[in-house]
Amino acid sequence: MHRLCLLGATGSIGASTLAVLRQQPQRFKLYAVTAHSNVEQLLAICQEFQPEVAVMVDEQAAQRLAAALTHSTTRVLSGAKAVAEIAADSHSDTVMAAIVGGAGLVPTFAAVRAGKRVLLANKEALVMSGQLFIDAAAASGAQILPVDSEHNAIFQCLPGAVQDQLGHCDLSGAGIHKILLTGSGGPFRDLPLTELAQQTPAAACAHPNWDMGQKISVDSATMMNKGLEYIEARWLFNCTAEQLDVVLHPQSVIHSMVSYADGSVLAQMGQPDMRTPIAHCLSYPERISSGVKPLDFLTIGNLSFAAADSARYPCLDLAMQACWQGQWATTTLNAANEVAVAAFLAEQIKFTSIATICAEVIEQVQRANNVTALNSIDAILSLDGQARAYARERIKRVETC
């Protein structure tokens, strides 16, 4: 029985993970759960699964949770440091890294350094730390399994030998021509460009296919999410720019593809439901029931594909450029985007201002000559903080929606 530490238990990936655990109670023990401040939801999780440890980043929230669990055996801890410590705790062998955004970097890195089996749903960890992350996994012997539906799809379409070499793959040597990341295009893919600036947070979060949290939903609308996935794929699969591409696929049935040198293309298909890749990673290399029904090919209808329009998705272009500029650029982009998306959700800026702010912050960091090698987590976090400060300053000058 695997003992699981679930980082980000109250988010959408956390909920899907718990749904799979309910399907497989004999295979997995939920050892620890973490959340930021959602006491009610984490309390319900603790009452159902009886984890040994629960950690809340917010100290007051942790106190409220502890008071509600007076008669429980669950131990309650608080603070970001405790989240990282529990991720590295030897009492669990598997860590689901599902904390959204840059906040997930430190605990995910801690799990990697501890040599855990890390189910990676936090793409920002690789976006921010790249080579450091890959090197740490190699040094500790950590097993990285990609949970994002696109990266999981690519992983499933790779030869077994390549699956065992994530971060150090030789794609050409394995006969692979190109990796194709698919993306739905979000809720605004058919909207006239002149109407993009007027879109509301509610409209941006109304994804046509996936049920996700607000931040990821907005990232899907801008296709920044696909851009971050592009960066993550570069590190996971050791791609060159020529070996990695993005294709719009509105139906979200094909989750990604691998094109081989002999002309073959392998595609992983399934319902747009995160329980499928989560179950795959939890049980790899076996297959278990996730609770998701197989595709009914008689009811799918047509599958279509298109190129991503840079005028509609400038965030995707920014991310693809940053990927090859260096670690400073991807770290800066991620930080600026998180601040800009939060401002958009708070109705402080327009939807189209997200890309503008990200581009300007990258330029500002580059002008400040803060583009040196980021050879430690502390250096990455320092740049992350500087980029966030630049973004907040820029937002103050933006006209409120």
Tab-separated table of C-alpha atoms in Angstrom:
chain	number	residue	atom	x	y	z
A	1	MET	CA	0.000	0.000	0.000
A	2	HIS	CA	1.397	3.381	-1.051
A	3	ARG	CA	1.376	6.136	1.588
A	4	LEU	CA	0.441	9.397	-0.092
A	5	CYS	CA	1.150	13.007	0.813
A	6	LEU	CA	-1.341	15.245	-1.004
A	7	LEU	CA	-0.047	18.811	-1.448
A	8	GLY	CA	-2.937	21.122	-2.329
A	9	ALA	CA	-5.742	18.850	-1.160
A	10	THR	CA	-8.530	21.432	-1.507
A	11	GLY	CA	-7.843	22.356	-5.153
A	12	SER	CA	-9.320	20.775	-8.264
A	13	ILE	CA	-6.451	18.263	-8.660
A	14	GLY	CA	-6.727	17.453	-4.962
A	15	ALA	CA	-10.449	16.730	-5.362
A	16	SER	CA	-9.826	14.477	-8.359
A	17	THR	CA	-7.057	12.646	-6.485
A	18	LEU	CA	-9.378	11.978	-3.562
A	19	ALA	CA	-12.006	10.677	-5.991
A	20	VAL	CA	-9.496	8.112	-7.309
A	21	LEU	CA	-8.500	7.135	-3.766
A	22	ARG	CA	-12.154	6.376	-3.025
A	23	GLN	CA	-12.065	3.941	-5.952
A	24	GLN	CA	-8.940	2.222	-4.608
A	25	PRO	CA	-9.025	2.165	-0.778
A	26	GLN	CA	-6.991	-1.047	-0.624
A	27	ARG	CA	-4.073	0.433	-2.594
A	28	PHE	CA	-3.464	3.852	-1.032
A	29	LYS	CA	-3.276	5.342	2.446
A	30	LEU	CA	-3.609	9.128	2.662
A	31	TYR	CA	-0.797	9.945	5.082
A	32	ALA	CA	-0.782	13.756	4.903
A	33	VAL	CA	-2.791	16.591	3.368
A	34	THR	CA	-2.030	20.293	2.956
A	35	ALA	CA	-4.038	23.388	2.125
A	36	HIS	CA	-3.630	27.131	2.367
A	37	SER	CA	-6.642	28.360	4.362
A	38	ASN	CA	-9.795	26.433	3.394
A	39	VAL	CA	-10.667	25.027	6.821
A	40	GLU	CA	-14.097	23.668	5.972
A	41	GLN	CA	-12.930	21.650	2.997
A	42	LEU	CA	-9.801	20.284	4.678
A	43	LEU	CA	-11.836	19.383	7.756
A	44	ALA	CA	-14.191	17.292	5.610
A	45	ILE	CA	-11.191	15.558	3.998
A	46	CYS	CA	-9.653	14.803	7.401
A	47	GLN	CA	-12.923	13.416	8.745
A	48	GLU	CA	-13.325	11.116	5.740
A	49	PHE	CA	-9.740	9.912	5.195
A	50	GLN	CA	-8.244	10.250	8.682
A	51	PRO	CA	-4.740	11.313	7.564
A	52	GLU	CA	-2.008	11.284	10.167
A	53	VAL	CA	-0.988	14.876	9.409
A	54	ALA	CA	-2.780	17.972	8.096
A	55	VAL	CA	-0.894	21.184	7.328
A	56	MET	CA	-2.354	24.624	6.682
A	57	VAL	CA	-0.173	27.484	5.490
A	58	ASP	CA	-2.335	30.049	7.298
A	59	GLU	CA	-1.704	29.800	11.055
A	60	GLN	CA	-5.158	30.995	12.132
A	61	ALA	CA	-6.772	28.513	9.764
A	62	ALA	CA	-4.627	25.759	11.286
A	63	GLN	CA	-5.800	26.717	14.765
A	64	ARG	CA	-9.434	26.505	13.652
A	65	LEU	CA	-8.801	23.119	12.035
A	66	ALA	CA	-7.077	21.787	15.155
A	67	ALA	CA	-10.002	22.913	17.313
A	68	ALA	CA	-12.446	21.117	15.021
A	69	LEU	CA	-10.304	17.932	15.107
A	70	THR	CA	-9.970	17.769	18.895
A	71	HIS	CA	-11.158	14.168	19.018
A	72	SER	CA	-9.242	13.072	15.922
A	73	THR	CA	-5.829	11.409	15.681
A	74	THR	CA	-4.835	13.797	12.869
A	75	ARG	CA	-1.937	16.042	13.861
A	76	VAL	CA	-2.313	19.667	12.649
A	77	LEU	CA	0.705	21.788	11.651
A	78	SER	CA	0.955	25.273	10.200
A	79	GLY	CA	3.168	27.356	7.932
A	80	ALA	CA	4.854	27.059	4.552
A	81	LYS	CA	7.925	25.489	6.148
A	82	ALA	CA	5.788	22.681	7.584
A	83	VAL	CA	4.357	21.992	4.107
A	84	ALA	CA	7.869	21.478	2.730
A	85	GLU	CA	8.848	19.333	5.711
A	86	ILE	CA	5.841	17.043	5.352
A	87	ALA	CA	6.550	16.701	1.602
A	88	ALA	CA	9.976	15.301	2.493
A	89	ASP	CA	8.765	13.234	5.462
A	90	SER	CA	9.967	9.632	5.258
A	91	HIS	CA	6.568	8.315	6.387
A	92	SER	CA	5.184	8.729	2.857
A	93	ASP	CA	6.597	7.286	-0.358
A	94	THR	CA	4.433	9.181	-2.871
A	95	VAL	CA	3.770	12.910	-3.127
A	96	MET	CA	1.020	14.436	-5.248
A	97	ALA	CA	2.357	17.930	-6.012
A	98	ALA	CA	-0.886	19.802	-6.709
A	99	ILE	CA	-0.290	23.253	-5.198
A	100	VAL	CA	-1.123	25.867	-7.821
A	101	GLY	CA	1.495	28.419	-8.852
A	102	GLY	CA	4.924	29.354	-7.578
A	103	ALA	CA	3.906	28.477	-4.023
A	104	GLY	CA	4.329	24.835	-4.999
A	105	LEU	CA	8.014	25.121	-5.889
A	106	VAL	CA	9.616	24.703	-2.456
A	107	PRO	CA	7.540	21.726	-1.209
A	108	THR	CA	7.734	19.972	-4.583
A	109	PHE	CA	11.495	20.461	-4.660
A	110	ALA	CA	11.691	19.122	-1.100
A	111	ALA	CA	9.889	15.949	-2.182
A	112	VAL	CA	12.266	15.546	-5.126
A	113	ARG	CA	15.330	16.003	-2.944
A	114	ALA	CA	13.953	13.371	-0.567
A	115	GLY	CA	13.873	10.839	-3.421
A	116	LYS	CA	10.096	10.420	-3.438
A	117	ARG	CA	7.802	9.185	-6.152
A	118	VAL	CA	6.552	12.629	-7.214
A	119	LEU	CA	3.316	12.951	-9.157
A	120	LEU	CA	3.867	16.329	-10.759
A	121	ALA	CA	0.719	18.419	-11.196
A	122	ASN	CA	2.478	21.693	-10.327
A	123	LYS	CA	3.956	22.784	-13.652
A	124	GLU	CA	5.411	25.936	-12.120
A	125	ALA	CA	8.056	23.919	-10.261
A	126	LEU	CA	9.730	23.020	-13.554
A	127	VAL	CA	8.942	26.382	-15.139
A	128	MET	CA	10.771	28.135	-12.294
A	129	SER	CA	13.608	25.728	-11.527
A	130	GLY	CA	14.143	23.742	-14.748
A	131	GLN	CA	17.603	22.196	-14.768
A	132	LEU	CA	17.916	22.415	-10.969
A	133	PHE	CA	14.785	20.298	-10.641
A	134	ILE	CA	15.949	17.709	-13.170
A	135	ASP	CA	19.408	17.495	-11.591
A	136	ALA	CA	17.948	17.132	-8.076
A	137	ALA	CA	15.744	14.243	-9.219
A	138	ALA	CA	18.709	12.492	-10.805
A	139	ALA	CA	20.816	12.957	-7.674
A	140	SER	CA	18.173	11.671	-5.241
A	141	GLY	CA	16.685	8.947	-7.414
A	142	ALA	CA	13.240	10.547	-7.269
A	143	GLN	CA	10.727	9.184	-9.769
A	144	ILE	CA	8.880	11.977	-11.598
A	145	LEU	CA	5.519	11.089	-13.140
A	146	PRO	CA	3.678	13.871	-15.038
A	147	VAL	CA	0.045	14.406	-14.024
A	148	ASP	CA	-0.915	17.265	-16.354
A	149	SER	CA	-3.148	15.645	-18.951
A	150	GLU	CA	-0.918	16.746	-21.831
A	151	HIS	CA	2.373	15.602	-20.328
A	152	ASN	CA	0.803	12.414	-19.081
A	153	ALA	CA	-0.469	11.766	-22.607
A	154	ILE	CA	3.010	12.295	-24.040
A	155	PHE	CA	4.484	10.033	-21.368
A	156	GLN	CA	2.035	7.261	-22.264
A	157	CYS	CA	2.989	7.529	-25.955
A	158	LEU	CA	6.739	7.227	-25.319
A	159	PRO	CA	8.770	3.981	-25.424
A	160	GLY	CA	9.382	2.431	-22.013
A	161	ALA	CA	13.094	3.214	-22.119
A	162	VAL	CA	12.340	6.904	-22.624
A	163	GLN	CA	9.767	6.888	-19.828
A	164	ASP	CA	12.557	5.789	-17.482
A	165	GLN	CA	14.783	8.722	-18.519
A	166	LEU	CA	12.601	11.793	-17.955
A	167	GLY	CA	14.701	14.928	-17.986
A	168	HIS	CA	17.487	13.174	-19.876
A	169	CYS	CA	15.602	11.663	-22.811
A	170	ASP	CA	17.259	11.173	-26.183
A	171	LEU	CA	14.210	11.708	-28.381
A	172	SER	CA	16.068	11.408	-31.685
A	173	GLY	CA	17.803	8.247	-30.515
A	174	ALA	CA	14.380	6.761	-29.735
A	175	GLY	CA	13.138	7.538	-33.240
A	176	ILE	CA	10.961	10.451	-32.134
A	177	HIS	CA	10.441	13.319	-34.572
A	178	LYS	CA	8.303	15.732	-32.554
A	179	ILE	CA	6.097	16.136	-29.504
A	180	LEU	CA	2.726	17.765	-30.162
A	181	LEU	CA	1.007	19.484	-27.237
A	182	THR	CA	-2.718	19.905	-27.812
A	183	GLY	CA	-4.802	22.721	-26.349
A	184	SER	CA	-8.499	23.509	-26.558
A	185	GLY	CA	-8.018	27.232	-27.126
A	186	GLY	CA	-10.195	28.094	-24.135
A	187	PRO	CA	-13.558	29.889	-24.051
A	188	PHE	CA	-12.524	32.746	-26.375
A	189	ARG	CA	-11.129	30.772	-29.303
A	190	ASP	CA	-13.933	31.931	-31.653
A	191	LEU	CA	-14.528	35.388	-30.144
A	192	PRO	CA	-13.792	38.434	-32.352
A	193	LEU	CA	-10.425	39.878	-31.313
A	194	THR	CA	-12.001	43.288	-30.801
A	195	GLU	CA	-14.111	41.850	-27.951
A	196	LEU	CA	-11.293	40.255	-25.932
A	197	ALA	CA	-10.564	43.332	-23.818
A	198	GLN	CA	-14.151	43.420	-22.526
A	199	GLN	CA	-14.233	39.839	-21.234
A	200	THR	CA	-15.007	39.318	-17.546
A	201	PRO	CA	-13.428	36.926	-15.044
A	202	ALA	CA	-16.610	34.836	-15.092
A	203	ALA	CA	-16.416	34.482	-18.873
A	204	ALA	CA	-12.718	33.604	-18.763
A	205	CYS	CA	-13.342	30.905	-16.151
A	206	ALA	CA	-16.120	29.240	-18.166
A	207	HIS	CA	-13.904	26.631	-19.832
A	208	PRO	CA	-15.818	24.663	-22.479
A	209	ASN	CA	-14.302	21.262	-21.622
A	210	TRP	CA	-12.468	21.168	-18.284
A	211	ASP	CA	-13.517	21.872	-14.697
A	212	MET	CA	-10.571	23.752	-13.194
A	213	GLY	CA	-9.729	26.389	-10.593
A	214	GLN	CA	-9.956	30.094	-11.424
A	215	LYS	CA	-6.266	30.756	-12.007
A	216	ILE	CA	-5.772	27.795	-14.341
A	217	SER	CA	-9.020	28.637	-16.148
A	218	VAL	CA	-7.815	32.161	-16.901
A	219	ASP	CA	-4.463	30.738	-18.007
A	220	SER	CA	-6.350	28.465	-20.378
A	221	ALA	CA	-8.250	31.438	-21.800
A	222	THR	CA	-4.979	33.275	-22.517
A	223	MET	CA	-3.223	29.997	-23.401
A	224	MET	CA	-0.512	30.897	-20.903
A	225	ASN	CA	-1.324	27.495	-19.431
A	226	LYS	CA	-0.246	25.892	-22.710
A	227	GLY	CA	2.849	28.082	-22.724
A	228	LEU	CA	3.812	26.913	-19.243
A	229	GLU	CA	3.162	23.337	-20.348
A	230	TYR	CA	5.455	23.941	-23.326
A	231	ILE	CA	8.231	24.986	-20.922
A	232	GLU	CA	7.523	22.006	-18.655
A	233	ALA	CA	7.612	19.635	-21.632
A	234	ARG	CA	10.998	21.052	-22.684
A	235	TRP	CA	12.465	19.957	-19.337
A	236	LEU	CA	10.570	16.697	-18.850
A	237	PHE	CA	11.317	15.344	-22.307
A	238	ASN	CA	14.647	17.130	-22.979
A	239	CYS	CA	13.282	18.695	-26.177
A	240	THR	CA	14.819	21.095	-28.621
A	241	ALA	CA	12.690	23.875	-30.119
A	242	GLU	CA	12.363	21.831	-33.311
A	243	GLN	CA	11.016	18.834	-31.379
A	244	LEU	CA	8.148	20.629	-29.637
A	245	ASP	CA	4.991	22.214	-31.036
A	246	VAL	CA	1.473	23.295	-29.986
A	247	VAL	CA	-1.717	22.382	-31.851
A	248	LEU	CA	-5.237	23.650	-31.157
A	249	HIS	CA	-7.712	20.807	-30.670
A	250	PRO	CA	-11.053	22.235	-29.465
A	251	GLN	CA	-12.666	18.908	-28.505
A	252	SER	CA	-10.002	17.980	-25.861
A	253	VAL	CA	-10.292	14.296	-26.796
A	254	ILE	CA	-6.682	13.858	-27.913
A	255	HIS	CA	-4.629	15.043	-24.965
A	256	SER	CA	-1.297	15.150	-26.834
A	257	MET	CA	0.672	13.227	-29.450
A	258	VAL	CA	4.142	11.918	-30.256
A	259	SER	CA	5.274	11.918	-33.893
A	260	TYR	CA	7.884	9.304	-34.846
A	261	ALA	CA	10.555	9.356	-37.532
A	262	ASP	CA	8.848	6.574	-39.509
A	263	GLY	CA	5.702	8.665	-39.987
A	264	SER	CA	3.713	7.103	-37.145
A	265	VAL	CA	1.883	9.383	-34.710
A	266	LEU	CA	0.774	8.000	-31.343
A	267	ALA	CA	-2.017	9.855	-29.569
A	268	GLN	CA	-3.453	9.369	-26.087
A	269	MET	CA	-7.226	9.868	-26.026
A	270	GLY	CA	-9.804	10.000	-23.278
A	271	GLN	CA	-12.503	11.979	-21.550
A	272	PRO	CA	-11.459	15.470	-20.366
A	273	ASP	CA	-11.279	14.263	-16.774
A	274	MET	CA	-8.183	14.586	-14.567
A	275	ARG	CA	-8.984	11.352	-12.746
A	276	THR	CA	-7.550	9.434	-15.711
A	277	PRO	CA	-3.959	10.808	-15.624
A	278	ILE	CA	-4.033	10.848	-11.817
A	279	ALA	CA	-4.954	7.150	-11.681
A	280	HIS	CA	-2.284	6.383	-14.270
A	281	CYS	CA	0.429	8.075	-12.197
A	282	LEU	CA	-0.760	6.637	-8.884
A	283	SER	CA	-0.631	3.072	-10.181
A	284	TYR	CA	2.154	3.259	-12.803
A	285	PRO	CA	3.170	0.938	-14.385
A	286	GLU	CA	-0.115	-0.853	-13.634
A	287	ARG	CA	-3.608	0.285	-14.660
A	288	ILE	CA	-6.437	0.794	-12.174
A	289	SER	CA	-10.017	2.021	-12.322
A	290	SER	CA	-10.285	5.801	-12.108
A	291	GLY	CA	-14.073	6.012	-12.205
A	292	VAL	CA	-13.935	7.556	-15.702
A	293	LYS	CA	-15.933	5.945	-18.514
A	294	PRO	CA	-14.047	5.034	-21.719
A	295	LEU	CA	-14.665	7.085	-24.855
A	296	ASP	CA	-17.665	6.195	-26.973
A	297	PHE	CA	-16.307	6.707	-30.474
A	298	LEU	CA	-19.800	6.659	-31.979
A	299	THR	CA	-20.753	9.826	-30.102
A	300	ILE	CA	-17.511	11.837	-30.245
A	301	GLY	CA	-18.219	13.526	-33.560
A	302	ASN	CA	-15.503	15.268	-35.547
A	303	LEU	CA	-12.019	16.002	-34.264
A	304	SER	CA	-10.446	19.209	-35.542
A	305	PHE	CA	-7.018	20.842	-35.359
A	306	ALA	CA	-5.615	24.303	-36.043
A	307	ALA	CA	-2.608	26.498	-35.428
A	308	ALA	CA	-2.679	28.901	-32.459
A	309	ASP	CA	-3.135	32.527	-33.560
A	310	SER	CA	-0.478	34.740	-31.945
A	311	ALA	CA	-2.789	37.768	-32.126
A	312	ARG	CA	-5.370	35.911	-30.044
A	313	TYR	CA	-2.865	34.193	-27.748
A	314	PRO	CA	0.122	36.509	-27.157
A	315	CYS	CA	0.768	34.809	-23.802
A	316	LEU	CA	1.544	31.551	-25.588
A	317	ASP	CA	4.114	33.316	-27.765
A	318	LEU	CA	5.679	34.963	-24.711
A	319	ALA	CA	6.068	31.596	-22.986
A	320	MET	CA	7.544	29.876	-26.035
A	321	GLN	CA	10.081	32.676	-26.427
A	322	ALA	CA	10.920	32.682	-22.707
A	323	CYS	CA	11.492	28.920	-22.809
A	324	TRP	CA	14.614	29.377	-24.930
A	325	GLN	CA	15.754	32.702	-23.421
A	326	GLY	CA	16.758	31.112	-20.145
A	327	GLN	CA	15.647	30.289	-16.615
A	328	TRP	CA	15.441	33.978	-15.688
A	329	ALA	CA	12.831	34.541	-18.410
A	330	THR	CA	10.554	31.631	-17.485
A	331	THR	CA	10.770	32.439	-13.760
A	332	THR	CA	9.961	36.086	-14.480
A	333	LEU	CA	7.091	35.217	-16.810
A	334	ASN	CA	5.479	32.871	-14.303
A	335	ALA	CA	5.677	35.450	-11.499
A	336	ALA	CA	4.312	38.292	-13.619
A	337	ASN	CA	1.487	36.130	-14.909
A	338	GLU	CA	0.389	35.060	-11.421
A	339	VAL	CA	0.195	38.698	-10.285
A	340	ALA	CA	-1.564	39.808	-13.481
A	341	VAL	CA	-4.135	36.994	-13.363
A	342	ALA	CA	-4.921	37.795	-9.720
A	343	ALA	CA	-5.440	41.441	-10.694
A	344	PHE	CA	-7.733	40.436	-13.567
A	345	LEU	CA	-9.789	38.181	-11.288
A	346	ALA	CA	-10.087	41.145	-8.891
A	347	GLU	CA	-11.292	43.258	-11.861
A	348	GLN	CA	-8.334	45.625	-11.590
A	349	ILE	CA	-7.113	45.131	-15.157
A	350	LYS	CA	-8.523	44.059	-18.505
A	351	PHE	CA	-8.153	40.551	-19.871
A	352	THR	CA	-5.806	41.744	-22.616
A	353	SER	CA	-3.611	43.537	-20.074
A	354	ILE	CA	-2.344	40.185	-18.743
A	355	ALA	CA	-0.096	39.667	-21.767
A	356	THR	CA	0.993	43.320	-21.825
A	357	ILE	CA	2.075	43.249	-18.188
A	358	CYS	CA	3.952	39.956	-18.599
A	359	ALA	CA	5.874	41.278	-21.624
A	360	GLU	CA	6.788	44.530	-19.885
A	361	VAL	CA	7.997	42.782	-16.723
A	362	ILE	CA	10.260	40.484	-18.777
A	363	GLU	CA	11.723	43.565	-20.486
A	364	GLN	CA	12.188	45.314	-17.150
A	365	VAL	CA	14.035	42.371	-15.611
A	366	GLN	CA	16.241	42.103	-18.680
A	367	ARG	CA	17.056	45.841	-18.550
A	368	ALA	CA	17.996	45.455	-14.889
A	369	ASN	CA	20.603	42.885	-16.000
A	370	ASN	CA	19.140	40.360	-13.557
A	371	VAL	CA	19.583	37.529	-16.021
A	372	THR	CA	22.465	35.689	-14.404
A	373	ALA	CA	22.442	31.933	-13.868
A	374	LEU	CA	19.934	30.879	-11.224
A	375	ASN	CA	21.883	28.149	-9.467
A	376	SER	CA	19.863	27.848	-6.256
A	377	ILE	CA	16.259	27.886	-5.069
A	378	ASP	CA	17.024	31.031	-3.057
A	379	ALA	CA	18.195	32.818	-6.212
A	380	ILE	CA	15.051	31.716	-8.049
A	381	LEU	CA	12.796	32.913	-5.241
A	382	SER	CA	14.639	36.247	-5.125
A	383	LEU	CA	14.037	36.834	-8.835
A	384	ASP	CA	10.454	35.647	-8.441
A	385	GLY	CA	9.881	38.276	-5.752
A	386	GLN	CA	11.456	41.026	-7.832
A	387	ALA	CA	9.322	40.147	-10.857
A	388	ARG	CA	6.171	40.177	-8.727
A	389	ALA	CA	7.088	43.607	-7.375
A	390	TYR	CA	7.580	44.922	-10.920
A	391	ALA	CA	4.208	43.479	-11.947
A	392	ARG	CA	2.404	45.087	-9.008
A	393	GLU	CA	3.979	48.453	-9.812
A	394	ARG	CA	2.858	48.120	-13.430
A	395	ILE	CA	-0.697	47.206	-12.415
A	396	LYS	CA	-0.992	50.374	-10.317
A	397	ARG	CA	-0.631	52.344	-13.549
A	398	VAL	CA	-3.255	50.374	-15.444
A	399	GLU	CA	-6.725	51.844	-15.750
A	400	THR	CA	-9.271	49.856	-13.750
A	401	CYS	CA	-11.705	47.886	-15.853
